[in-house]
XYZ file of C-alpha atoms in Angstrom:
376
model
C -54.928 -47.527 220.988
C -54.414 -43.833 221.344
C -50.647 -44.290 221.379
C -50.815 -46.259 218.107
C -52.770 -43.376 216.503
C -50.247 -40.839 217.662
C -47.470 -42.952 216.167
C -49.254 -43.589 212.826
C -50.046 -39.982 211.958
C -46.443 -38.851 211.280
C -45.796 -42.020 209.277
C -48.817 -41.348 207.091
C -47.701 -37.754 206.487
C -44.206 -38.862 205.443
C -45.719 -41.463 203.118
C -47.919 -38.831 201.453
C -44.968 -36.474 200.967
C -42.947 -39.227 199.272
C -45.862 -39.971 196.911
C -46.166 -36.299 196.005
C -42.425 -36.059 195.281
C -42.484 -39.125 193.026
C -45.523 -37.847 191.173
C -43.869 -34.462 190.585
C -40.670 -36.075 189.343
C -42.613 -38.262 186.964
C -44.507 -35.281 185.590
C -41.246 -33.359 185.084
C -39.676 -36.250 183.191
C -42.782 -36.699 181.067
C -42.902 -32.969 180.329
C -39.218 -32.957 179.401
C -39.585 -35.949 177.091
C -42.633 -34.391 175.488
C -40.815 -31.114 174.963
C -37.867 -32.899 173.371
C -40.178 -34.670 170.912
C -42.203 -31.600 169.960
C -39.718 -28.725 170.279
C -36.241 -30.018 169.537
C -34.982 -26.864 167.860
C -36.454 -24.678 170.597
C -34.708 -26.717 173.280
C -31.405 -26.384 171.470
C -31.766 -22.619 171.389
C -32.655 -22.474 175.088
C -29.622 -24.649 175.826
C -27.357 -22.302 173.878
C -28.821 -19.254 175.601
C -28.398 -20.908 178.993
C -24.798 -21.687 178.151
C -24.141 -18.094 177.162
C -25.763 -16.820 180.353
C -23.735 -19.293 182.376
C -20.537 -18.080 180.762
C -21.480 -14.477 181.533
C -22.258 -15.387 185.127
C -18.930 -17.156 185.411
C -17.161 -14.054 184.168
C -19.043 -11.877 186.652
C -18.293 -14.233 189.529
C -14.638 -14.465 188.463
C -14.454 -10.677 188.264
C -16.012 -10.361 191.704
C -13.459 -12.782 193.103
C -10.658 -10.826 191.466
C -12.020 -7.583 192.908
C -11.980 -8.944 196.451
C -9.324 -7.379 198.600
C -6.235 -9.456 199.116
C -5.812 -10.844 202.637
C -3.944 -8.393 204.847
C -2.353 -11.090 206.973
C -4.085 -9.852 210.111
C -7.231 -11.960 209.831
C -6.055 -14.232 212.655
C -5.752 -11.258 215.020
C -8.357 -9.305 216.996
C -9.330 -6.353 214.830
C -8.395 -3.662 217.335
C -4.742 -4.724 217.566
C -3.988 -4.344 213.843
C -2.273 -1.117 212.723
C -2.445 -1.241 208.943
C -0.562 2.010 208.294
C 2.488 3.759 209.659
C 4.654 6.848 209.217
C 8.307 7.886 209.143
C 8.387 9.765 212.430
C 11.253 9.122 214.857
C 10.338 7.433 218.176
C 12.526 7.457 221.269
C 13.851 4.141 222.564
C 13.405 5.287 226.190
C 10.847 7.093 228.297
C 7.159 6.555 228.952
C 5.303 5.743 225.707
C 2.165 7.327 227.156
C 3.945 10.684 227.343
C 4.987 10.626 223.684
C 2.957 12.304 220.937
C -0.006 10.391 219.568
C 0.430 7.861 216.802
C -1.563 9.988 214.330
C 0.078 13.053 212.797
C -1.821 16.317 213.042
C -0.980 17.715 209.592
C 2.330 17.020 207.925
C 3.604 16.328 204.441
C 6.634 14.403 203.234
C 9.645 15.592 201.248
C 11.602 12.716 199.681
C 14.651 13.414 197.517
C 17.661 11.532 196.122
C 20.946 13.079 197.261
C 24.579 12.898 196.216
C 27.436 14.308 198.272
C 28.640 16.394 195.308
C 25.408 18.390 195.490
C 25.481 18.807 199.270
C 25.285 22.607 199.285
C 22.342 22.706 196.850
C 20.507 19.980 198.773
C 21.018 21.834 202.048
C 19.539 24.990 200.565
C 16.560 23.103 199.195
C 15.772 21.119 202.355
C 16.159 24.159 204.598
C 13.160 25.749 202.867
C 10.840 23.076 204.275
C 9.923 23.793 207.938
C 10.417 20.837 210.273
C 7.019 21.223 211.935
C 5.221 20.824 208.610
C 7.424 18.388 206.701
C 9.050 15.042 207.391
C 12.244 14.455 205.412
C 13.493 11.291 203.728
C 16.725 11.274 201.703
C 17.866 8.588 199.288
C 21.649 8.218 199.050
C 22.477 6.917 195.593
C 26.264 7.446 195.667
C 27.317 5.381 198.677
C 28.012 8.442 200.833
C 26.202 7.585 204.037
C 24.497 9.581 206.740
C 27.738 10.384 208.567
C 28.879 12.645 205.707
C 25.756 14.762 206.132
C 25.704 14.984 209.923
C 27.037 18.526 210.024
C 23.765 19.821 208.555
C 21.033 20.820 210.987
C 18.278 18.764 209.373
C 20.268 15.557 208.889
C 19.563 14.188 212.382
C 15.809 14.367 211.870
C 15.875 12.933 208.339
C 15.278 9.295 207.476
C 18.324 8.162 205.494
C 18.204 5.280 203.017
C 21.274 4.255 201.064
C 21.621 2.077 197.957
C 24.426 2.778 195.524
C 23.509 3.555 191.915
C 19.729 3.482 192.353
C 17.202 5.990 191.016
C 14.581 8.100 192.757
C 11.805 5.846 191.494
C 13.607 2.687 192.613
C 13.708 4.130 196.132
C 10.117 5.389 195.954
C 8.700 2.026 194.950
C 10.454 0.250 197.807
C 10.332 2.766 200.647
C 7.287 4.966 200.023
C 4.552 2.355 200.072
C 1.178 4.123 200.465
C 0.522 2.380 203.783
C 3.822 3.728 205.153
C 3.169 7.322 204.066
C -0.607 7.217 204.546
C -0.562 9.797 207.335
C 1.069 12.520 205.216
C -1.203 14.964 203.426
C 1.121 15.380 200.429
C 4.209 13.666 199.065
C 6.895 15.836 197.429
C 9.064 13.489 195.348
C 11.695 15.864 194.008
C 15.025 15.794 192.231
C 17.965 17.399 194.030
C 19.076 19.851 191.309
C 16.404 22.420 192.083
C 16.849 25.993 193.316
C 14.087 27.271 195.583
C 14.803 30.986 196.043
C 11.296 31.886 194.803
C 9.511 28.960 196.413
C 7.647 28.679 199.720
C 6.304 25.169 200.404
C 3.677 26.301 202.907
C 2.213 28.876 200.520
C 2.436 26.266 197.767
C 0.254 23.823 199.711
C -2.236 26.564 200.533
C -2.668 27.151 196.795
C -2.857 23.438 195.975
C -5.612 22.898 198.544
C -7.552 25.965 197.449
C -7.368 24.964 193.792
C -8.217 21.314 194.451
C -5.066 19.934 192.809
C -4.332 16.252 193.447
C -1.225 16.095 191.228
C 0.846 19.237 190.810
C 4.268 20.789 190.454
C 5.791 24.236 190.916
C 6.317 26.032 187.629
C 9.840 26.181 186.241
C 11.657 29.492 186.061
C 12.164 30.227 182.373
C 15.920 30.078 182.883
C 15.521 26.392 183.689
C 16.228 23.410 181.492
C 12.675 23.048 180.139
C 11.603 19.968 178.185
C 7.848 20.592 178.002
C 6.199 23.972 177.595
C 3.404 23.295 180.069
C 5.914 23.250 182.942
C 7.280 26.745 182.212
C 6.074 29.565 184.423
C 3.212 31.529 182.907
C 3.914 35.256 182.983
C 0.636 36.584 181.589
C -0.844 37.354 185.005
C -3.457 34.616 184.739
C -3.415 33.673 188.426
C -1.591 31.280 190.714
C -2.094 28.148 188.616
C -2.275 27.091 184.996
C -3.709 23.754 183.881
C -3.096 23.796 180.149
C -0.603 24.911 177.554
C -1.176 26.542 174.153
C 0.944 26.144 171.068
C 0.390 26.185 167.313
C 0.595 22.985 165.324
C 3.994 22.409 163.773
C 4.493 22.817 160.046
C 6.328 19.483 160.234
C 3.207 17.704 161.390
C 3.498 18.075 165.152
C 0.228 18.516 166.993
C -0.819 21.779 168.583
C -2.425 22.568 171.947
C -5.647 24.563 172.202
C -8.860 24.736 174.229
C -10.045 21.436 172.789
C -6.963 19.580 174.076
C -7.808 17.324 176.998
C -4.646 15.318 177.553
C -0.863 15.401 177.932
C 1.270 17.281 177.218
C -1.305 20.013 176.576
C -3.412 19.531 179.726
C -3.635 17.309 182.792
C 0.088 16.776 182.974
C 3.166 17.445 185.105
C 6.771 16.357 184.698
C 8.567 13.850 186.927
C 11.333 16.053 188.350
C 9.300 17.907 191.043
C 5.875 16.262 191.317
C 3.632 16.709 194.352
C 0.931 14.129 195.106
C -2.041 14.172 197.433
C -2.385 11.128 199.664
C -4.974 9.512 197.366
C -3.087 10.389 194.179
C 0.129 8.875 195.553
C -1.609 5.603 196.448
C -2.779 5.337 192.852
C 0.498 6.509 191.302
C 2.647 4.190 193.422
C 0.716 1.268 191.992
C 1.698 2.332 188.465
C 5.414 2.501 189.253
C 6.874 -0.733 187.916
C 9.369 -2.673 190.030
C 11.773 -3.196 187.162
C 11.367 0.138 185.332
C 13.492 2.400 187.497
C 13.385 5.637 185.478
C 9.563 5.855 185.315
C 9.580 7.260 181.788
C 6.070 7.296 180.357
C 4.470 7.416 183.792
C 3.961 11.185 183.556
C 1.536 10.707 180.662
C -0.670 8.530 182.882
C -0.627 10.488 186.151
C -3.920 12.141 185.188
C -5.634 8.796 185.753
C -4.730 9.185 189.440
C -6.115 12.721 189.774
C -9.290 11.592 191.581
C -11.463 13.230 188.938
C -11.121 15.300 185.772
C -7.421 15.587 185.016
C -7.899 18.910 183.250
C -9.031 20.331 186.618
C -7.202 18.227 189.225
C -3.703 18.430 187.695
C -1.918 21.748 187.524
C 1.263 23.831 187.570
C 1.628 26.475 190.290
C 3.042 29.686 188.808
C 3.210 31.878 191.886
C 5.562 29.420 193.659
C 8.222 28.390 191.166
C 11.656 26.767 191.098
C 14.741 26.795 188.919
C 15.717 23.418 187.484
C 19.468 23.358 186.932
C 19.481 20.110 184.945
C 22.565 18.645 186.629
C 23.115 15.076 185.313
C 23.325 13.155 188.601
C 23.136 9.756 186.877
C 26.252 10.106 184.772
C 27.948 13.286 183.609
C 29.274 15.128 180.588
C 32.819 13.811 180.258
C 34.608 10.495 179.835
C 33.084 7.448 181.538
C 30.428 9.620 183.153
C 29.254 10.793 179.723
C 29.115 7.206 178.473
C 27.049 6.259 181.504
C 24.707 9.152 180.828
C 24.125 7.905 177.282
C 23.470 4.409 178.584
C 20.986 5.795 181.138
C 19.026 7.631 178.459
C 19.036 4.564 176.225
C 17.549 2.487 179.018
C 15.041 5.226 179.843
C 13.702 5.168 176.282
C 13.498 1.370 176.359
C 11.603 1.499 179.656
C 9.088 3.936 178.217
C 8.324 1.559 175.353
C 7.907 -1.345 177.771
C 5.627 0.676 180.046
C 3.465 1.793 177.112
C 3.136 -1.808 175.944
C 2.201 -3.025 179.433
C -0.418 -0.299 179.733
C -2.054 -1.257 176.435
C -2.025 -4.949 177.300
C -3.489 -4.334 180.754
C -6.221 -2.073 179.358
C -7.149 -4.654 176.711
C -7.335 -7.561 179.173
C -9.306 -5.845 181.937
C -12.935 -6.074 180.803
C -14.117 -4.396 184.011
C -12.124 -1.196 183.332
C -13.372 1.667 181.197
C -10.847 4.223 179.944
C -12.048 7.695 180.965
C -9.701 9.201 178.371
C -10.034 7.016 175.244
């Protein structure tokens, strides 16, 4: 008898729960039918509102999915074995690995420049200014002259040499200076080769950059240089080590001027592409903007302020006290014959690339609803 009671109690409870569920469902259906009969227009409005909310939620969820980090490829591995970044330091093939320097650099920056054998003497002078204990060197051979033709120079053996005939600095940079590969360098100097550095000290330059909080910078250009934009010329008014803006009167022909109210390029927050210097964070951002197929990077300089990790009128600047002379040697083409024709073709493509980049920027900005332009 007692065992039958113990068995019946759970059955009774289940039966009661089923009855309650059926009663609730019936009430819900009745309430819904009643609402449809008495409040048809109200239900339609609620349905529309619910649809709109659903669409918004879908957009938010889709945006969240898009924002998720892409798989790194190491998910199948134990976390401690994955090294997600690297550097360009040479490592011996022999010896005890435990006796070699640690995998993390103490404090070094990177100098990366395109080089042609015709400019060997000028390149040697430039590179020799950068002390080996503070700078790692990477050279991009664009003329087919390989490492063996540079071996007589002291620094050549410690440089990383990359060769691809007829390619530009930005082609090399996009393919060989991925932010994860250069993540251990404090700053990236991505310079042209036709630069004279008699009045330039890279160590003092970095001291100034750090003190001034510059994320994107360049040395000022000696006024004897080939100067395309006034903001890059060395200021001689004794205003300090750095200038961040440029002043000029508006042109009588309709050209805009630069004054204290100017907040964007080329009046403020802007450097040119011949001798830029990037902080680690600024290079990660800037590398993403470099387009695979646009090898001259024209137009990119007007957007570098977006990578300044803050206000571009403060974080982008030109260092006057450490300056260089830009000789303006046409390395991609020349001034006579076939070389001159190539030079014209290069400039034609550069202009076309700038138009394409500007169009891509506008399209990307219009499509990305999650992005707000800090400089509208």
